[in-house]
CSV table of C-alpha atoms and ligand atoms in Angstrom, one decimal:
chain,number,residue,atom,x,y,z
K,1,UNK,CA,89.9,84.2,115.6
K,2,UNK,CA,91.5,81.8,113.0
K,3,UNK,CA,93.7,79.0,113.1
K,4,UNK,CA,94.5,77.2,109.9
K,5,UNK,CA,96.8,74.3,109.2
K,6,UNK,CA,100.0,75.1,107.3
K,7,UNK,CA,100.4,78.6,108.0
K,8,UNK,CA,103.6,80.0,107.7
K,9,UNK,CA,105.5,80.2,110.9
K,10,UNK,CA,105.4,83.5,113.0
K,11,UNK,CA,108.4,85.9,112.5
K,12,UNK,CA,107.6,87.0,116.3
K,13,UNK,CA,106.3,84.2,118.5
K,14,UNK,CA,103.5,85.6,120.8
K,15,UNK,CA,102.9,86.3,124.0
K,16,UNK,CA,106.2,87.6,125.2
K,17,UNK,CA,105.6,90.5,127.5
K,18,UNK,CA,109.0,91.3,129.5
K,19,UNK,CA,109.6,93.8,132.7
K,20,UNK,CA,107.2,95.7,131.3
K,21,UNK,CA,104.0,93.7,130.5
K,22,UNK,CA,102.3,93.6,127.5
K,23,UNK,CA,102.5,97.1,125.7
K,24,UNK,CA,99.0,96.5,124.2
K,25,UNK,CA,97.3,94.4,126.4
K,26,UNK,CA,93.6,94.0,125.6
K,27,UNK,CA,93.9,96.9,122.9
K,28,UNK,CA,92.1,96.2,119.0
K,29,UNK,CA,94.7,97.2,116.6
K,30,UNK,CA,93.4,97.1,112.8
K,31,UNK,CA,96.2,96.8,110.4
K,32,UNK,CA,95.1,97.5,106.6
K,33,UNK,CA,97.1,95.5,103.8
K,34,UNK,CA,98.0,93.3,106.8
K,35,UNK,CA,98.3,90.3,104.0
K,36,UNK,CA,102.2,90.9,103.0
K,37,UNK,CA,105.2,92.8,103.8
K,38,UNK,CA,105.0,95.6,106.7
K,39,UNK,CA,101.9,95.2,107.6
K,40,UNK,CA,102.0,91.1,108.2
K,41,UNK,CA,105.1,92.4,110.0
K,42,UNK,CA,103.6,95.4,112.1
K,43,UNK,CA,100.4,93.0,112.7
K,44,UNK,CA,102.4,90.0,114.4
K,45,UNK,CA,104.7,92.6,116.2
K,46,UNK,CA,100.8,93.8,117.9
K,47,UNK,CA,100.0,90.5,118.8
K,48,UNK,CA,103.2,89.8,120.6
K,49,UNK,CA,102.8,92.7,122.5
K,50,UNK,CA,99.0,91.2,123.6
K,51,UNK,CA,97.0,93.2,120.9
K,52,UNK,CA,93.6,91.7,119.7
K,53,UNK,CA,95.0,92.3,115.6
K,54,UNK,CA,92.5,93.0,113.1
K,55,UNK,CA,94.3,91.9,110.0
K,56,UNK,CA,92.9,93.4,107.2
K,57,UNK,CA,93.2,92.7,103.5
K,58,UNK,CA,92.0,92.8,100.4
K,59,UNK,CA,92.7,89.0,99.3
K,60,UNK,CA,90.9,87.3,101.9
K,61,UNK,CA,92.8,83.9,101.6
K,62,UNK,CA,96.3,86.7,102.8
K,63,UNK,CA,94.6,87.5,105.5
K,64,UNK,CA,93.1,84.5,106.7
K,65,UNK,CA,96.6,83.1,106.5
K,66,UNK,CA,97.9,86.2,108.6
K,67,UNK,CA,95.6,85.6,111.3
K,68,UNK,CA,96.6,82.0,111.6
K,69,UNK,CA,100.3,82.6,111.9
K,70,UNK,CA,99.2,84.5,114.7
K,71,UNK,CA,97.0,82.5,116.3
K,72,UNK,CA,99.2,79.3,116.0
K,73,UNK,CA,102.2,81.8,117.5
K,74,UNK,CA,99.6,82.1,120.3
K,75,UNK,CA,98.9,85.9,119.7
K,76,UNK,CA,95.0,86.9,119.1
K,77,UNK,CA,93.7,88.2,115.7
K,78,UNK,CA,91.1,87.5,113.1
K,79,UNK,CA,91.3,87.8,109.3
K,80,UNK,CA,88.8,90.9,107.9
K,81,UNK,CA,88.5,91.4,104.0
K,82,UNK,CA,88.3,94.8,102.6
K,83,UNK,CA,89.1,96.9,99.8
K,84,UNK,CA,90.4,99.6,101.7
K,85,UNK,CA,89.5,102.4,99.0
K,86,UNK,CA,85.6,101.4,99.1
K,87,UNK,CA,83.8,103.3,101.4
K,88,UNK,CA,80.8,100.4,102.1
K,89,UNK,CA,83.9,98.0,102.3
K,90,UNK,CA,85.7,100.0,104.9
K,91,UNK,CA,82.3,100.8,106.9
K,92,UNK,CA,81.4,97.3,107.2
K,93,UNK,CA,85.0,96.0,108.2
K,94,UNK,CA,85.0,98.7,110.6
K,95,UNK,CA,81.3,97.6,112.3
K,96,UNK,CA,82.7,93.6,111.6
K,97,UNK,CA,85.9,94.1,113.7
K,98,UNK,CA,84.0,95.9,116.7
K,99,UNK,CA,81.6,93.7,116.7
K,100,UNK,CA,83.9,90.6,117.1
K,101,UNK,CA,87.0,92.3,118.9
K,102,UNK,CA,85.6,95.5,120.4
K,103,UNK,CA,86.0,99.4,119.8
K,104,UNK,CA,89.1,100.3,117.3
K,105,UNK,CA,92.3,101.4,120.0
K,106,UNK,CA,94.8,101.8,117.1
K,107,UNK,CA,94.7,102.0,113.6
K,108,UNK,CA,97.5,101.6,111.3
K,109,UNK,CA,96.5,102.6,107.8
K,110,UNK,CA,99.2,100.6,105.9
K,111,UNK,CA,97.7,99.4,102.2
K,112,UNK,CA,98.9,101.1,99.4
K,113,UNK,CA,99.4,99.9,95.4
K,114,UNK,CA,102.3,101.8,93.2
K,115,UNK,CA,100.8,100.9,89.8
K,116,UNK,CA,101.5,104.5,87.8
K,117,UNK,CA,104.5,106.0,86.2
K,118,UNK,CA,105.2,109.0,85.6
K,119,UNK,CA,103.2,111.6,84.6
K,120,UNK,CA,103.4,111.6,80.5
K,121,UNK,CA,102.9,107.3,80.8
K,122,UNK,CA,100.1,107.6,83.5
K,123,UNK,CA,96.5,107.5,82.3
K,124,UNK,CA,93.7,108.8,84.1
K,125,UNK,CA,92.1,105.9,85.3
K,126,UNK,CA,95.9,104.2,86.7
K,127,UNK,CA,96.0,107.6,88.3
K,128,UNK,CA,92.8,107.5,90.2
K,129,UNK,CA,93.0,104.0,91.2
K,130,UNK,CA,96.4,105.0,92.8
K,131,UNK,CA,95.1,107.6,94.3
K,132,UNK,CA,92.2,105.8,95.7
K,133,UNK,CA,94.6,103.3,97.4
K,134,UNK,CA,97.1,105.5,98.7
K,135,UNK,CA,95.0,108.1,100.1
K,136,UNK,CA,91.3,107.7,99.7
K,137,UNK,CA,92.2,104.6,102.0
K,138,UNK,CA,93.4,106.8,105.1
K,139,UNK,CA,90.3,109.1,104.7
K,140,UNK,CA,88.1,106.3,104.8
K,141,UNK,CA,89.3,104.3,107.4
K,142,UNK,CA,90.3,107.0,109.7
K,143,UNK,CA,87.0,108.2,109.2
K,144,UNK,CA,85.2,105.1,110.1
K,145,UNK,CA,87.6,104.8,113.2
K,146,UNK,CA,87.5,108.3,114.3
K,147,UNK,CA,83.5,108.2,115.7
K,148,UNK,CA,84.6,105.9,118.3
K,149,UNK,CA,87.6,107.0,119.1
K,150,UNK,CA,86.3,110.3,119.4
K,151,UNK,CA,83.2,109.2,121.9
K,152,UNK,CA,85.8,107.1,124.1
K,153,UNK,CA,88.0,110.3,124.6
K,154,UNK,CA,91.3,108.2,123.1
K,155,UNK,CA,92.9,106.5,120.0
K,156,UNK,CA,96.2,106.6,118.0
K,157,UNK,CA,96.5,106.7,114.5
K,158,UNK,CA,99.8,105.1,111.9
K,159,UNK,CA,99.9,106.2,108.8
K,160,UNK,CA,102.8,104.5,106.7
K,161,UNK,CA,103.5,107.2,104.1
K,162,UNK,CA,106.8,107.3,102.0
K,163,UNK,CA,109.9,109.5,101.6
K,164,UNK,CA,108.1,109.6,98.0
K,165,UNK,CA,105.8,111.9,100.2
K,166,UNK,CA,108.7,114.2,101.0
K,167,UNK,CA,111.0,113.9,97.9
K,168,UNK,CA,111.0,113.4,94.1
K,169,UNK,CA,111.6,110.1,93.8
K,170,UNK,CA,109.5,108.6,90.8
K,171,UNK,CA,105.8,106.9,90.6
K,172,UNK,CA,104.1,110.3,90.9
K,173,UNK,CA,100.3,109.4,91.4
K,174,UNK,CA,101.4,107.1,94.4
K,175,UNK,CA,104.0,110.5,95.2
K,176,UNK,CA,101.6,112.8,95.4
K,177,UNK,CA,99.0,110.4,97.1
K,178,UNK,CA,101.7,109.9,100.0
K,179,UNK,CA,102.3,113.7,100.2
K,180,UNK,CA,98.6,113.8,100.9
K,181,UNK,CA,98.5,111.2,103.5
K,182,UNK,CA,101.1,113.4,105.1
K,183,UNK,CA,99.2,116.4,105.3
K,184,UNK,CA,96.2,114.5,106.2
K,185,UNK,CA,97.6,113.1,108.9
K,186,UNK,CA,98.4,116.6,110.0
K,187,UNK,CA,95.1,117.8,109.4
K,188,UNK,CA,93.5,114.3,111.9
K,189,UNK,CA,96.3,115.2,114.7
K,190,UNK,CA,95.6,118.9,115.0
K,191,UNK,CA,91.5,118.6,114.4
K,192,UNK,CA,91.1,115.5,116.8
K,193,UNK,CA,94.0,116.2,119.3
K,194,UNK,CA,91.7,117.6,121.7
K,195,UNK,CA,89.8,114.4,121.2
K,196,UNK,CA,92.5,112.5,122.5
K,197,UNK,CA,93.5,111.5,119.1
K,198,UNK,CA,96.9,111.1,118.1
K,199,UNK,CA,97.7,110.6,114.3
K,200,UNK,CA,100.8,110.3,113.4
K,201,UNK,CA,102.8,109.0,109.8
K,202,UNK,CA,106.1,107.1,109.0
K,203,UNK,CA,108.1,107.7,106.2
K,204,UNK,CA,109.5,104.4,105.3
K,205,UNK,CA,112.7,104.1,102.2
K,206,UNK,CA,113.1,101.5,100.6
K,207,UNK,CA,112.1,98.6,102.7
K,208,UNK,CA,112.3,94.8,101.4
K,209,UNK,CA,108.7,93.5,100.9
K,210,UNK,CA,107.3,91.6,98.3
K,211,UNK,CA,106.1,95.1,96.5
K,212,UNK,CA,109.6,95.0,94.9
K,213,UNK,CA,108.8,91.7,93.3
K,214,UNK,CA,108.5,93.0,89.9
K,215,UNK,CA,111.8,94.8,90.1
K,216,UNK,CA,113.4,91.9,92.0
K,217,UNK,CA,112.4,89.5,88.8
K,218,UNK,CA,113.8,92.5,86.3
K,219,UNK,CA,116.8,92.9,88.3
K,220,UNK,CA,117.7,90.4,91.0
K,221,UNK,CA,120.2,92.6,92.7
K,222,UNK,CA,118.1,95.8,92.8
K,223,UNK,CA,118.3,96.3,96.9
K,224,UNK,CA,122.7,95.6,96.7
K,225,UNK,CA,122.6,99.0,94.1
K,226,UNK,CA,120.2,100.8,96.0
K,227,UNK,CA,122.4,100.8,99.0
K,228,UNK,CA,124.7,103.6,97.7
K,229,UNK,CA,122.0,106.1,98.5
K,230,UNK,CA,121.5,105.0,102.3
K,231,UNK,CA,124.0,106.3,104.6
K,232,UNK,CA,123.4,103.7,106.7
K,233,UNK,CA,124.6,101.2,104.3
K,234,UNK,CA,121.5,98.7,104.0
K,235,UNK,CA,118.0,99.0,102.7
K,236,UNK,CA,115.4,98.5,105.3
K,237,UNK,CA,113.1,95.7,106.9
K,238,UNK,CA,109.7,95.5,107.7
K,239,UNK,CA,110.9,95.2,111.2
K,240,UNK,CA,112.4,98.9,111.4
K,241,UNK,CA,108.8,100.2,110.0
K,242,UNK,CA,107.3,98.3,112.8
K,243,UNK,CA,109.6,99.4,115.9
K,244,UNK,CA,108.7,103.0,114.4
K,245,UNK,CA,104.7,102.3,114.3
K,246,UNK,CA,104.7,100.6,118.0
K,247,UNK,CA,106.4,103.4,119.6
K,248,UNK,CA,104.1,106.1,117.7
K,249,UNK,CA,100.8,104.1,118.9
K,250,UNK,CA,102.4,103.1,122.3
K,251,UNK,CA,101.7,105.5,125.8
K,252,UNK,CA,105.2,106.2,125.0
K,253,UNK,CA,104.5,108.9,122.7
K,254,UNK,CA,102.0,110.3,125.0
K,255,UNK,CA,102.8,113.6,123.8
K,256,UNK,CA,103.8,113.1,120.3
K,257,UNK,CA,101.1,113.8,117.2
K,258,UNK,CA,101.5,115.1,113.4
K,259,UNK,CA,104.7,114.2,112.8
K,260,UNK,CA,106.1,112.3,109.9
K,261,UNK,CA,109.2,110.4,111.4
K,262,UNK,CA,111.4,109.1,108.3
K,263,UNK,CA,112.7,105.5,108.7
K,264,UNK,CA,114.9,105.8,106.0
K,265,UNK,CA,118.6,104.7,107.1
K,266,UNK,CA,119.1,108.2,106.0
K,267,UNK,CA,118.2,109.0,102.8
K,268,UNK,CA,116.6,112.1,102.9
K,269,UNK,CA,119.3,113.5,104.9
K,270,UNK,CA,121.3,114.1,101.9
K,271,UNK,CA,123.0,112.7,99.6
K,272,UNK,CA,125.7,109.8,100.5
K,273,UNK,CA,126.4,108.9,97.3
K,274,UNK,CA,127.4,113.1,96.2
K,275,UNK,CA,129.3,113.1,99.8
K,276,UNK,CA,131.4,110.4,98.4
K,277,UNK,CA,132.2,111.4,95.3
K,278,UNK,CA,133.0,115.3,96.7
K,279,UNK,CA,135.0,114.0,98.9
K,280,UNK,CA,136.9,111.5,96.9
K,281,UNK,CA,137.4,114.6,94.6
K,282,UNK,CA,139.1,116.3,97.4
K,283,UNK,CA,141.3,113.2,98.0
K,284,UNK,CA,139.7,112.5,101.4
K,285,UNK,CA,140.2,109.7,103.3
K,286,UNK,CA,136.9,109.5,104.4
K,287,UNK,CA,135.6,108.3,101.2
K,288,UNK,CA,134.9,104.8,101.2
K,289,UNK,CA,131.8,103.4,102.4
M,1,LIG,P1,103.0,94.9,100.1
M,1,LIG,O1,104.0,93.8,100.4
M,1,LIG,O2,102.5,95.0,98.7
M,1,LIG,O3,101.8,94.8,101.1
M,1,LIG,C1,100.6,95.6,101.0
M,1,LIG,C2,99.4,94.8,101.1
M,1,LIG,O4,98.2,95.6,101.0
M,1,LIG,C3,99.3,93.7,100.0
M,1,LIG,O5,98.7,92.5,100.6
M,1,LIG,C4,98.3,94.3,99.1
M,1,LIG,O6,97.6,93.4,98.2
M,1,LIG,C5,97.3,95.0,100.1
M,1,LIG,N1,96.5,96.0,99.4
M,1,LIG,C6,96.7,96.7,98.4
M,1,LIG,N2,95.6,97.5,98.1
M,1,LIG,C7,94.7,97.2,99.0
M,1,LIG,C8,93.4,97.7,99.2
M,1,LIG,N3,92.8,98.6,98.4
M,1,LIG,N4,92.7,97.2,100.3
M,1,LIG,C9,93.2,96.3,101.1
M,1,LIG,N5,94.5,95.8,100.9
M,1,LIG,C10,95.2,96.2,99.9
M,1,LIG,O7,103.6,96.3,100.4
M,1,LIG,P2,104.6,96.8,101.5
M,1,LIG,O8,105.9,97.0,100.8
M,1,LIG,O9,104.5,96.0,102.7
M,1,LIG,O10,104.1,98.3,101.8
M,1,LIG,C11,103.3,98.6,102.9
M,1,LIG,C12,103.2,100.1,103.1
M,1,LIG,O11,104.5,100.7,103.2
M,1,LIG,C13,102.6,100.8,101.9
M,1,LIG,O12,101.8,101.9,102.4
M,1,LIG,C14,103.8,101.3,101.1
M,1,LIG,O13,103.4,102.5,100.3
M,1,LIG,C15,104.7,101.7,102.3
M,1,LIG,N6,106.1,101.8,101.8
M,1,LIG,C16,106.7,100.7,101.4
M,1,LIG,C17,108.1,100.8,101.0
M,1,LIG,C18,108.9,99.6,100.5
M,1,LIG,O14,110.0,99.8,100.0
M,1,LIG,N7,108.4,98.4,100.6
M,1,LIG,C19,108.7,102.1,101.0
M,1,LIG,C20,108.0,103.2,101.5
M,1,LIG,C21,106.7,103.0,101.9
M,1,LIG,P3,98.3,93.3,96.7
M,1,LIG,O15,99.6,92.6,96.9
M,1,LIG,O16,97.3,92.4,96.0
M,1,LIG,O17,98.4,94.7,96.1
């Protein structure tokens, strides 16, 4: 477990518990890309609920720093660093974080990397390295989890996918690496369920991390123009991905496996900006948003 000077300060100050107790007392929850954005998010959120959190990332220095907000919030976790898409990488974090925090409960495959374009810009090598990220990561890791999870009769599984899984929506290597992740986790749920397994994905929209970064520094109000597409009227935190990947790995969805649940403010739903300008058409005066 780490502790270092200077970390930032903890979005979700730990222990809390409540009426209910701790949600995931005592339980080893490993949280890949746990360095940034959800997963630092999803990864503090564990801890408060009494979680020992494996963060995991591949910048060390991320995750060291993640584990220390956590500790100094008074939550338990310790820093592992992995390349996710590397099988020896992945096989060694998995035997590091058992041997220091015990047999994997919960496993939130969260790191991903959007590097490609589309499919006339992309070259092979962008394609593969996308690929590797999005999806060879899940395989790997839920691989290395499963054996144990499998011999203690129990274990849930996150996967944090992408309305990009579901929908056209541009960046087609990491598209078509999420779509796999989807069907993957299909594949874990029905295989394993009589395991015990659960394995479940979220389909986040957009969701304000630094990932946008680059699009933030081209165009600084990219989220305010975005908004016409989301029904709900506001692009998404990493807080609503983490509410969503709590429940799916809590008790309380006992009896819930291979679903994709969209957290999307209601994107995929339809289309809010056509609605509008149908119904302004028809002179309704339902039109503004
Ligand atoms: P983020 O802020 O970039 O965080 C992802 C973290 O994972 C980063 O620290 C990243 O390091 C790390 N990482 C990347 N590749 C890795 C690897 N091979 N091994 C270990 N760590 C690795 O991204 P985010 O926005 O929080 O996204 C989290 C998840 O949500 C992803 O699966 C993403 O596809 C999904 N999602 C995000 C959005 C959104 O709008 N933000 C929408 C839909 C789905 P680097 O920064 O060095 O790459």
């Amino acid at each position: 477990m780490s502790e270092r000077p200077g970390a930032r300060p903890s979005p979700h100050p730990s222990p809390r518990g409540g009426e209910g107790g701790f949600r995931f007392e005592g339980k080893v929850v490993v949280v890949t890309g746990a360095g940034s954005g959800i997963g630092r998010v999803i990864a503090h959120r564990f801890a408060a609920e009494g979680a020992k959190v494996a963060v995991v990332d591949w910048l060390g220095d991320r995750a060291d720093g993640v584990a220390a907000e956590i500790s100094t919030a008074g939550g338990k976790a310790a820093a592992f660093r992995a390349d996710v898409s590397q099988a020896p990488e992945v096989e060694a974090m998995v035997a590091q974080v058992e041997s220091q925090l015990g047999h994997v409960d919960v496993l939130i495959n969260n790191a991903a990397i959007a590097d490609g374009d589309d499919v006339l810009r992309i070259d092979e090598a962008t394609w593969d390295r996308d690929v590797a990220v999005v999806l060879r990561s899940v395989f790997l890791c839920s691989k290395a989890a499963l054996h144990s999870m499998i011999g203690r009769h129990g274990g849930a599984i996150v996967n944090i996918a992408s309305v990009n899984g579901i929908s056209a929506l541009g960046n087609e290597a990491y598209s078509a690496a999420k779509a796999g992740v989807i069907n993957l986790t299909q594949s874990i749920a029905v295989r394993y369920g009589a395991n015990g397994i659960r394995c479940n994905a979220i389909a986040p929209g957009t969701i304000r991390t630094p990932i946008w970064q680059e699009r933030v520094d081209r165009d600084p109000v990219v989220f305010e123009r975005l908004v016409k597409w989301y029904p709900l009227g506001r692009v998404g935190e990493p807080d609503d991905v983490a509410n969503a990947a709590m429940f799916l790995a809590s008790e309380e969805a006992s009896w819930i496996t291979g679903i994709v649940l969209r957290v999307d403010g209601g994107l995929l739903a339809g289309s809010a900006r056509m609605t509008r300008e149908l119904l302004a058409e028809a002179g309704s005066e339902e039109l503004e948003p």
